[in-house]
Coordinates of C-alpha atoms in Angstrom, one line a residue:
X1 CA -9.7 -23.7 -12.1
X2 CA -10.6 -20.1 -12.9
X3 CA -8.4 -17.1 -13.3
X4 CA -6.4 -16.4 -10.1
X5 CA -7.7 -13.4 -8.2
X6 CA -4.2 -12.0 -7.8
X7 CA -1.3 -12.2 -10.2
X8 CA 2.4 -11.8 -9.5
X9 CA 4.9 -10.6 -12.2
X10 CA 8.6 -10.4 -11.5
X11 CA 11.2 -8.1 -13.0
X12 CA 14.4 -8.8 -11.1
X13 CA 14.1 -7.4 -7.6
X14 CA 10.7 -5.8 -8.3
X15 CA 7.4 -7.6 -8.0
X16 CA 4.1 -6.4 -9.4
X17 CA 0.9 -7.7 -7.7
X18 CA -2.3 -7.2 -9.8
X19 CA -5.8 -7.5 -8.3
X20 CA -7.4 -9.6 -11.0
X21 CA -11.2 -9.6 -11.1
X22 CA -11.8 -6.9 -13.7
X23 CA -15.4 -8.0 -14.5
X24 CA -16.3 -7.0 -10.9
X25 CA -13.9 -4.0 -10.9
X26 CA -11.5 -5.9 -8.6
X27 CA -14.0 -6.0 -5.7
X28 CA -12.4 -7.2 -2.6
X29 CA -13.7 -10.6 -1.4
X30 CA -12.5 -12.9 1.3
X31 CA -11.2 -15.2 -1.4
X32 CA -9.2 -12.4 -3.0
X33 CA -7.9 -11.4 0.4
X34 CA -6.7 -14.9 1.2
X35 CA -4.9 -15.1 -2.1
X36 CA -3.5 -11.6 -1.6
X37 CA -2.2 -12.5 1.9
X38 CA -0.6 -15.7 0.7
X39 CA 1.4 -13.8 -2.0
X40 CA 2.4 -11.0 0.5
X41 CA 3.7 -13.5 3.0
X42 CA 5.7 -15.2 0.3
X43 CA 7.1 -11.9 -1.0
X44 CA 8.0 -10.7 2.5
X45 CA 10.2 -13.8 2.9
X46 CA 12.2 -13.2 -0.3
X47 CA 15.6 -11.6 0.6
X48 CA 16.2 -10.3 -2.9
X49 CA 13.0 -8.3 -3.1
X50 CA 13.5 -4.5 -3.2
X51 CA 10.1 -3.1 -4.2
X52 CA 6.5 -4.1 -4.8
X53 CA 4.0 -2.4 -7.1
X54 CA 0.3 -3.0 -6.5
X55 CA -2.3 -2.3 -9.3
X56 CA -5.6 -3.5 -10.6
X57 CA -6.6 -5.3 -13.8
X58 CA -8.9 -3.6 -16.3
X59 CA -10.1 0.0 -15.8
X60 CA -10.3 0.0 -12.0
X61 CA -7.8 -0.3 -9.1
X62 CA -10.5 -1.6 -6.8
X63 CA -14.2 -0.8 -6.3
X64 CA -13.9 -1.7 -2.7
X65 CA -15.5 -4.4 -0.6
X66 CA -17.5 -7.1 -2.4
X67 CA -21.2 -6.0 -2.2
X68 CA -22.5 -9.5 -1.8
X69 CA -20.3 -9.9 1.3
X70 CA -21.5 -6.6 2.7
X71 CA -25.1 -7.4 2.1
X72 CA -24.7 -10.8 3.8
X73 CA -23.2 -9.2 6.9
X74 CA -26.1 -6.6 7.0
X75 CA -28.7 -9.4 6.7
X76 CA -27.1 -11.4 9.5
X77 CA -26.8 -8.4 11.7
X78 CA -30.5 -7.6 11.3
X79 CA -31.6 -11.1 12.0
X80 CA -29.3 -11.7 15.0
X81 CA -28.6 -8.4 16.7
X82 CA -26.0 -8.4 19.5
X83 CA -24.6 -11.8 18.8
X84 CA -24.1 -11.0 15.1
X85 CA -22.3 -7.7 16.1
X86 CA -19.5 -9.6 17.8
X87 CA -19.2 -12.0 14.9
X88 CA -19.2 -9.2 12.4
X89 CA -16.5 -7.3 14.3
X90 CA -14.3 -10.3 14.4
X91 CA -15.0 -11.1 10.7
X92 CA -14.2 -7.5 9.6
X93 CA -11.0 -7.4 11.6
X94 CA -9.8 -10.6 10.0
X95 CA -10.8 -9.3 6.6
X96 CA -8.8 -6.1 7.1
X97 CA -5.8 -8.2 8.1
X98 CA -5.8 -10.2 4.9
X99 CA -5.1 -7.1 2.7
X100 CA -3.0 -5.2 5.3
X101 CA -0.4 -8.0 5.2
X102 CA 1.2 -5.6 2.7
X103 CA 2.2 -3.5 5.7
X104 CA 4.5 -6.4 6.7
X105 CA 6.7 -6.1 3.6
X106 CA 10.2 -5.1 4.5
X107 CA 10.6 -3.2 1.3
X108 CA 8.5 -0.2 0.0
X109 CA 5.1 -0.9 -1.7
X110 CA 3.9 1.4 -4.4
X111 CA 0.2 1.7 -5.4
X112 CA -0.3 2.2 -9.1
X113 CA -3.8 3.5 -9.0
X114 CA -4.8 2.9 -12.6
X115 CA -8.5 3.6 -12.2
X116 CA -11.2 4.1 -9.5
X117 CA -10.1 3.3 -6.0
X118 CA -13.2 3.4 -3.7
X119 CA -13.8 2.4 -0.1
X120 CA -11.6 -0.5 1.0
X121 CA -9.9 -0.3 -2.4
X122 CA -8.5 3.1 -1.5
X123 CA -7.7 2.0 2.0
X124 CA -5.3 -0.6 0.5
X125 CA -3.6 2.0 -1.6
X126 CA -3.3 4.3 1.4
X127 CA -1.6 1.5 3.3
X128 CA 1.2 1.4 0.7
X129 CA 4.3 3.5 1.1
X130 CA 3.9 5.5 -2.1
X131 CA 1.0 6.2 -4.6
X132 CA 0.8 7.2 -8.2
X133 CA -2.7 7.8 -9.6
X134 CA -4.3 8.3 -12.9
X135 CA -5.5 11.9 -13.3
X136 CA -8.8 10.6 -14.3
X137 CA -9.2 8.1 -11.5
X138 CA -11.9 8.6 -8.8
X139 CA -10.7 8.1 -5.3
X140 CA -13.0 8.1 -2.3
X141 CA -13.7 6.7 1.2
X142 CA -17.5 6.5 0.6
X143 CA -18.3 4.4 3.7
X144 CA -20.7 7.0 5.3
X145 CA -22.5 7.1 2.0
X146 CA -23.3 3.4 2.4
X147 CA -24.3 3.8 6.1
X148 CA -21.0 2.3 7.3
X149 CA -18.2 3.5 9.6
X150 CA -14.9 3.5 7.7
X151 CA -12.7 0.5 8.1
X152 CA -9.4 -1.1 6.9
X153 CA -7.4 1.6 8.7
X154 CA -9.0 4.6 6.9
X155 CA -9.2 6.7 10.0
X156 CA -5.5 6.0 10.8
X157 CA -3.8 6.3 7.4
X158 CA -5.6 9.2 5.8
X159 CA -5.0 11.8 8.6
X160 CA -1.3 10.8 8.6
X161 CA -1.1 11.5 4.9
X162 CA -3.1 14.7 4.4
X163 CA -3.7 16.1 7.9
X164 CA -6.5 15.9 10.4
X165 CA -8.9 18.6 9.0
X166 CA -8.9 17.5 5.3
X167 CA -9.1 13.9 6.3
X168 CA -12.1 14.6 8.6
X169 CA -13.9 16.4 5.7
X170 CA -13.4 13.5 3.3
X171 CA -14.3 10.8 5.9
X172 CA -17.4 12.6 7.2
X173 CA -18.8 13.4 3.7
X174 CA -17.6 10.3 1.8
X175 CA -16.7 12.7 -1.0
X176 CA -15.0 11.3 -4.1
X177 CA -12.0 13.2 -5.6
X178 CA -10.1 13.0 -8.8
X179 CA -6.5 11.8 -9.1
X180 CA -5.4 15.4 -9.6
X181 CA -7.3 16.5 -6.5
X182 CA -5.8 13.7 -4.5
X183 CA -2.3 14.8 -5.5
X184 CA -3.1 18.4 -4.5
X185 CA -4.2 17.1 -1.1
X186 CA -1.1 14.9 -0.6
X187 CA -3.2 11.7 -0.7
X188 CA -1.1 10.4 -3.6
X189 CA 2.5 11.4 -4.6
X190 CA 1.5 12.5 -8.0
X191 CA -1.2 12.2 -10.7
X192 CA -0.2 11.3 -14.2
X193 CA -1.8 10.4 -17.6
X194 CA -3.7 7.1 -17.4
X195 CA -1.2 5.3 -19.7
X196 CA 1.7 6.4 -17.5
X197 CA 0.5 5.1 -14.1
X198 CA 2.1 1.6 -14.2
X199 CA 5.2 2.7 -16.2
X200 CA 5.9 5.5 -13.7
X201 CA 5.2 3.3 -10.7
X202 CA 7.7 0.7 -12.1
X203 CA 10.2 3.4 -12.8
X204 CA 9.9 4.6 -9.2
X205 CA 10.3 1.0 -8.1
X206 CA 13.5 0.7 -10.1
X207 CA 14.9 3.9 -8.6
X208 CA 14.2 2.5 -5.1
X209 CA 15.7 -0.9 -6.1
X210 CA 19.0 0.9 -7.1
X211 CA 19.4 2.2 -3.6
X212 CA 21.0 0.2 -0.8
X213 CA 18.3 -2.3 0.3
X214 CA 19.4 -2.6 4.0
X215 CA 19.3 1.2 4.3
X216 CA 15.9 1.4 2.5
X217 CA 14.4 -1.2 4.8
X218 CA 15.7 0.8 7.7
X219 CA 14.1 3.9 6.4
X220 CA 10.8 2.1 6.1
X221 CA 11.0 1.0 9.7
X222 CA 11.9 4.5 10.8
X223 CA 9.0 6.1 9.0
X224 CA 6.6 3.6 10.5
X225 CA 7.6 4.4 14.0
X226 CA 8.2 8.1 13.7
X227 CA 4.7 9.3 14.4
X228 CA 4.7 7.8 17.9
X229 CA 8.3 8.6 18.7
X230 CA 10.0 11.5 20.4
X231 CA 12.8 13.3 18.5
X232 CA 15.3 11.8 21.1
X233 CA 13.9 8.3 20.6
X234 CA 14.1 8.7 16.8
X235 CA 17.6 10.0 16.9
X236 CA 18.6 6.8 18.9
X237 CA 16.9 4.6 16.3
X238 CA 18.6 6.4 13.4
X239 CA 22.0 6.1 15.1
X240 CA 21.5 2.4 15.7
X241 CA 20.5 1.9 12.0
X242 CA 23.5 3.8 10.8
X243 CA 25.8 1.7 13.0
X244 CA 24.2 -1.4 11.4
X245 CA 24.8 0.1 7.9
X246 CA 28.4 0.9 8.7
X247 CA 29.0 -2.9 9.1
X248 CA 27.7 -3.7 5.6
X249 CA 29.6 -4.0 2.3
X250 CA 27.0 -1.6 0.9
X251 CA 28.4 1.4 2.8
X252 CA 31.9 0.6 1.5
X253 CA 30.5 0.3 -2.1
X254 CA 28.5 3.5 -1.7
X255 CA 31.4 5.5 -0.5
X256 CA 33.7 4.1 -3.1
X257 CA 31.2 4.9 -5.9
X258 CA 30.8 8.4 -4.6
X259 CA 34.6 8.9 -4.6
X260 CA 35.0 7.4 -8.1
X261 CA 31.9 9.2 -9.4
X262 CA 30.1 6.1 -10.6
X263 CA 26.8 4.5 -9.9
X264 CA 27.0 2.1 -6.9
X265 CA 26.0 -1.6 -7.2
X266 CA 24.5 -2.6 -3.9
X267 CA 24.3 -6.2 -3.0
X268 CA 22.2 -5.9 0.2
X269 CA 24.9 -7.2 2.5

Protein backbone atom coordinates (compact mmCIF):
# COMPACT_ATOMS: atom_id res chain seq x y z
CA UNK A 1 0.00 0.00 0.00
CA UNK A 2 1.14 3.53 -0.75
CA UNK A 3 1.07 6.58 1.47
CA UNK A 4 -2.47 7.47 2.57
CA UNK A 5 -3.88 10.47 0.69
CA UNK A 6 -5.08 12.03 3.94
CA UNK A 7 -3.57 11.78 7.41
CA UNK A 8 -5.18 12.40 10.80
CA UNK A 9 -3.16 13.57 13.81
CA UNK A 10 -4.79 13.98 17.22
CA UNK A 11 -3.94 16.27 20.09
CA UNK A 12 -6.62 15.74 22.70
CA UNK A 13 -9.88 17.26 21.46
CA UNK A 14 -8.24 18.65 18.30
CA UNK A 15 -7.75 16.75 15.05
CA UNK A 16 -5.48 17.83 12.20
CA UNK A 17 -6.31 16.45 8.77
CA UNK A 18 -3.50 16.76 6.21
CA UNK A 19 -3.98 16.40 2.46
CA UNK A 20 -1.05 14.15 1.69
CA UNK A 21 -0.02 14.06 -1.97
CA UNK A 22 2.80 16.63 -1.99
CA UNK A 23 4.41 15.39 -5.22
CA UNK A 24 1.22 16.52 -7.01
CA UNK A 25 0.75 19.57 -4.79
CA UNK A 26 -2.15 17.80 -3.08
CA UNK A 27 -4.27 17.75 -6.23
CA UNK A 28 -7.81 16.66 -5.42
CA UNK A 29 -8.72 13.31 -6.95
CA UNK A 30 -11.74 11.08 -6.42
CA UNK A 31 -9.57 8.72 -4.38
CA UNK A 32 -8.45 11.56 -2.11
CA UNK A 33 -12.05 12.71 -1.82
CA UNK A 34 -13.24 9.27 -0.74
CA UNK A 35 -10.50 9.06 1.89
CA UNK A 36 -11.28 12.62 3.02
CA UNK A 37 -15.01 11.92 3.33
CA UNK A 38 -14.42 8.72 5.32
CA UNK A 39 -12.25 10.59 7.82
CA UNK A 40 -14.74 13.45 8.10
CA UNK A 41 -17.64 11.08 8.78
CA UNK A 42 -15.58 9.37 11.49
CA UNK A 43 -14.56 12.68 13.05
CA UNK A 44 -18.13 14.01 13.03
CA UNK A 45 -19.19 11.00 15.09
CA UNK A 46 -16.64 11.63 17.85
CA UNK A 47 -18.36 13.31 20.81
CA UNK A 48 -15.12 14.61 22.33
CA UNK A 49 -13.91 16.44 19.23
CA UNK A 50 -13.84 20.23 19.61
CA UNK A 51 -11.96 21.55 16.56
CA UNK A 52 -10.48 20.33 13.28
CA UNK A 53 -7.52 21.86 11.43
CA UNK A 54 -7.17 21.19 7.69
CA UNK A 55 -3.81 21.68 5.95
CA UNK A 56 -1.66 20.35 3.12
CA UNK A 57 1.59 18.38 3.06
CA UNK A 58 4.62 19.99 1.43
CA UNK A 59 4.63 23.52 0.06
CA UNK A 60 0.99 23.66 -1.14
CA UNK A 61 -2.39 23.54 0.53
CA UNK A 62 -3.96 22.18 -2.66
CA UNK A 63 -3.46 22.94 -6.35
CA UNK A 64 -7.11 22.09 -6.98
CA UNK A 65 -8.81 19.41 -9.01
CA UNK A 66 -6.66 16.64 -10.49
CA UNK A 67 -5.82 17.61 -14.09
CA UNK A 68 -6.03 14.03 -15.31
CA UNK A 69 -9.59 13.82 -14.01
CA UNK A 70 -10.53 17.14 -15.63
CA UNK A 71 -9.00 16.18 -18.95
CA UNK A 72 -10.87 12.87 -18.90
CA UNK A 73 -14.17 14.65 -18.32
CA UNK A 74 -13.45 17.07 -21.17
CA UNK A 75 -12.62 14.23 -23.58
CA UNK A 76 -15.78 12.34 -22.64
CA UNK A 77 -17.91 15.46 -23.06
CA UNK A 78 -16.49 16.12 -26.52
CA UNK A 79 -17.00 12.53 -27.65
CA UNK A 80 -20.53 12.17 -26.24
CA UNK A 81 -22.24 15.57 -26.09
CA UNK A 82 -25.60 15.69 -24.35
CA UNK A 83 -25.41 12.28 -22.69
CA UNK A 84 -21.99 13.05 -21.24
CA UNK A 85 -23.25 16.38 -19.91
CA UNK A 86 -25.69 14.66 -17.58
CA UNK A 87 -23.05 12.17 -16.49
CA UNK A 88 -20.54 14.94 -15.88
CA UNK A 89 -23.05 16.98 -13.88
CA UNK A 90 -23.78 14.03 -11.61
CA UNK A 91 -20.09 13.13 -11.35
CA UNK A 92 -19.04 16.65 -10.37
CA UNK A 93 -21.87 16.99 -7.85
CA UNK A 94 -20.75 13.75 -6.19
CA UNK A 95 -17.12 14.92 -6.27
CA UNK A 96 -18.02 18.18 -4.51
CA UNK A 97 -19.88 16.24 -1.87
CA UNK A 98 -16.85 14.15 -0.92
CA UNK A 99 -14.83 17.18 0.16
CA UNK A 100 -17.75 19.23 1.46
CA UNK A 101 -18.42 16.58 4.11
CA UNK A 102 -16.37 18.93 6.28
CA UNK A 103 -19.46 21.14 6.40
CA UNK A 104 -21.15 18.38 8.43
CA UNK A 105 -18.66 18.63 11.29
CA UNK A 106 -20.45 19.75 14.47
CA UNK A 107 -17.34 21.64 15.61
CA UNK A 108 -15.42 24.46 13.88
CA UNK A 109 -13.00 23.64 11.05
CA UNK A 110 -9.93 25.81 10.50
CA UNK A 111 -8.05 25.89 7.19
CA UNK A 112 -4.29 26.29 7.71
CA UNK A 113 -3.40 27.49 4.21
CA UNK A 114 0.31 26.71 4.27
CA UNK A 115 0.84 27.31 0.54
CA UNK A 116 -0.96 27.78 -2.73
CA UNK A 117 -4.72 27.12 -2.64
CA UNK A 118 -6.10 27.18 -6.16
CA UNK A 119 -9.49 26.33 -7.67
CA UNK A 120 -11.22 23.53 -5.79
CA UNK A 121 -8.40 23.63 -3.24
CA UNK A 122 -9.39 27.15 -2.26
CA UNK A 123 -13.06 26.13 -2.31
CA UNK A 124 -12.41 23.58 0.44
CA UNK A 125 -10.64 26.24 2.50
CA UNK A 126 -13.57 28.63 1.97
CA UNK A 127 -15.93 25.92 3.21
CA UNK A 128 -14.13 25.88 6.56
CA UNK A 129 -15.32 28.09 9.41
CA UNK A 130 -12.02 29.97 9.77
CA UNK A 131 -8.87 30.42 7.69
CA UNK A 132 -5.25 31.31 8.42
CA UNK A 133 -2.99 31.74 5.39
CA UNK A 134 0.67 32.16 4.67
CA UNK A 135 1.46 35.69 3.56
CA UNK A 136 3.29 34.17 0.61
CA UNK A 137 0.56 31.76 -0.46
CA UNK A 138 -1.30 32.27 -3.73
CA UNK A 139 -5.06 31.96 -3.50
CA UNK A 140 -7.34 31.93 -6.51
CA UNK A 141 -10.52 30.60 -8.06
CA UNK A 142 -9.04 30.25 -11.52
CA UNK A 143 -11.91 28.30 -13.06
CA UNK A 144 -12.67 30.78 -15.85
CA UNK A 145 -8.98 30.77 -16.79
CA UNK A 146 -9.40 27.06 -17.51
CA UNK A 147 -12.62 27.52 -19.46
CA UNK A 148 -14.70 26.21 -16.56
CA UNK A 149 -17.59 27.51 -14.54
CA UNK A 150 -16.65 27.65 -10.82
CA UNK A 151 -17.69 24.66 -8.71
CA UNK A 152 -17.46 23.18 -5.22
CA UNK A 153 -19.59 26.00 -3.81
CA UNK A 154 -17.33 28.87 -4.92
CA UNK A 155 -20.22 31.10 -6.02
CA UNK A 156 -21.94 30.50 -2.65
CA UNK A 157 -19.10 30.74 -0.13
CA UNK A 158 -17.01 33.60 -1.55
CA UNK A 159 -19.78 36.26 -1.74
CA UNK A 160 -20.78 35.44 1.82
CA UNK A 161 -17.23 36.01 3.02
CA UNK A 162 -16.12 39.10 1.10
CA UNK A 163 -19.30 40.58 -0.39
CA UNK A 164 -20.94 40.33 -3.78
CA UNK A 165 -18.91 42.89 -5.74
CA UNK A 166 -15.38 41.75 -4.73
CA UNK A 167 -16.42 38.12 -5.17
CA UNK A 168 -17.78 38.82 -8.65
CA UNK A 169 -14.49 40.45 -9.67
CA UNK A 170 -12.43 37.47 -8.53
CA UNK A 171 -14.80 34.90 -10.00
CA UNK A 172 -15.12 36.63 -13.38
CA UNK A 173 -11.40 37.19 -13.79
CA UNK A 174 -9.99 34.09 -12.10
CA UNK A 175 -7.45 36.42 -10.48
CA UNK A 176 -4.96 35.00 -8.00
CA UNK A 177 -4.19 36.99 -4.83
CA UNK A 178 -1.56 36.69 -2.12
CA UNK A 179 -2.32 35.67 1.43
CA UNK A 180 -1.96 39.28 2.54
CA UNK A 181 -4.40 40.45 -0.13
CA UNK A 182 -6.81 37.69 0.87
CA UNK A 183 -6.71 38.90 4.49
CA UNK A 184 -7.41 42.48 3.39
CA UNK A 185 -10.42 41.24 1.42
CA UNK A 186 -11.73 39.18 4.34
CA UNK A 187 -11.23 35.91 2.47
CA UNK A 188 -9.03 34.66 5.31
CA UNK A 189 -9.03 35.69 8.96
CA UNK A 190 -5.38 36.64 8.89
CA UNK A 191 -2.12 36.17 6.99
CA UNK A 192 1.01 35.17 8.86
CA UNK A 193 4.60 34.14 8.22
CA UNK A 194 4.81 30.75 6.46
CA UNK A 195 6.29 29.01 9.49
CA UNK A 196 3.46 30.31 11.70
CA UNK A 197 0.49 29.01 9.69
CA UNK A 198 0.02 25.62 11.33
CA UNK A 199 1.11 26.71 14.84
CA UNK A 200 -1.28 29.66 14.76
CA UNK A 201 -4.12 27.50 13.43
CA UNK A 202 -3.53 24.99 16.21
CA UNK A 203 -3.41 27.76 18.80
CA UNK A 204 -6.76 29.04 17.52
CA UNK A 205 -8.11 25.48 17.68
CA UNK A 206 -6.94 25.19 21.29
CA UNK A 207 -8.64 28.48 22.14
CA UNK A 208 -11.90 27.18 20.65
CA UNK A 209 -11.45 23.86 22.46
CA UNK A 210 -11.28 25.69 25.81
CA UNK A 211 -14.75 27.17 25.25
CA UNK A 212 -17.94 25.28 26.12
CA UNK A 213 -18.41 22.73 23.30
CA UNK A 214 -22.22 22.63 23.44
CA UNK A 215 -22.35 26.41 23.12
CA UNK A 216 -19.73 26.41 20.33
CA UNK A 217 -21.67 23.80 18.36
CA UNK A 218 -24.77 25.96 18.75
CA UNK A 219 -22.89 29.00 17.46
CA UNK A 220 -21.83 27.01 14.38
CA UNK A 221 -25.44 26.06 13.66
CA UNK A 222 -26.57 29.64 14.24
CA UNK A 223 -24.03 31.09 11.83
CA UNK A 224 -24.90 28.51 9.18
CA UNK A 225 -28.58 29.46 9.23
CA UNK A 226 -28.31 33.21 9.81
CA UNK A 227 -27.98 34.30 6.16
CA UNK A 228 -31.41 32.90 5.30
CA UNK A 229 -33.12 33.81 8.59
CA UNK A 230 -35.04 36.90 9.65
CA UNK A 231 -33.95 38.65 12.84
CA UNK A 232 -37.07 37.41 14.61
CA UNK A 233 -36.38 33.84 13.48
CA UNK A 234 -32.75 34.08 14.60
CA UNK A 235 -33.76 35.48 17.99
CA UNK A 236 -36.02 32.46 18.45
CA UNK A 237 -33.15 30.12 17.56
CA UNK A 238 -30.78 31.89 19.97
CA UNK A 239 -33.33 31.73 22.81
CA UNK A 240 -33.84 28.01 22.23
CA UNK A 241 -30.07 27.39 22.22
CA UNK A 242 -29.63 29.38 25.42
CA UNK A 243 -32.45 27.41 27.04
CA UNK A 244 -30.62 24.22 26.08
CA UNK A 245 -27.33 25.54 27.50
CA UNK A 246 -28.96 26.50 30.81
CA UNK A 247 -29.72 22.80 31.31
CA UNK A 248 -26.04 21.84 31.04
CA UNK A 249 -23.33 21.51 33.67
CA UNK A 250 -21.17 23.74 31.49
CA UNK A 251 -23.25 26.81 32.32
CA UNK A 252 -22.93 26.11 36.04
CA UNK A 253 -19.17 25.69 35.59
CA UNK A 254 -18.86 28.83 33.47
CA UNK A 255 -20.77 30.99 35.95
CA UNK A 256 -18.85 29.56 38.91
CA UNK A 257 -15.52 30.13 37.17
CA UNK A 258 -16.45 33.73 36.39
CA UNK A 259 -17.49 34.32 39.99
CA UNK A 260 -14.28 32.72 41.30
CA UNK A 261 -12.10 34.43 38.68
CA UNK A 262 -10.58 31.22 37.33
CA UNK A 263 -10.48 29.47 33.99
CA UNK A 264 -13.49 27.20 33.42
CA UNK A 265 -13.13 23.50 32.70
CA UNK A 266 -15.95 22.53 30.40
CA UNK A 267 -16.95 18.90 29.99
CA UNK A 268 -19.46 19.24 27.18
CA UNK A 269 -22.45 18.14 29.23
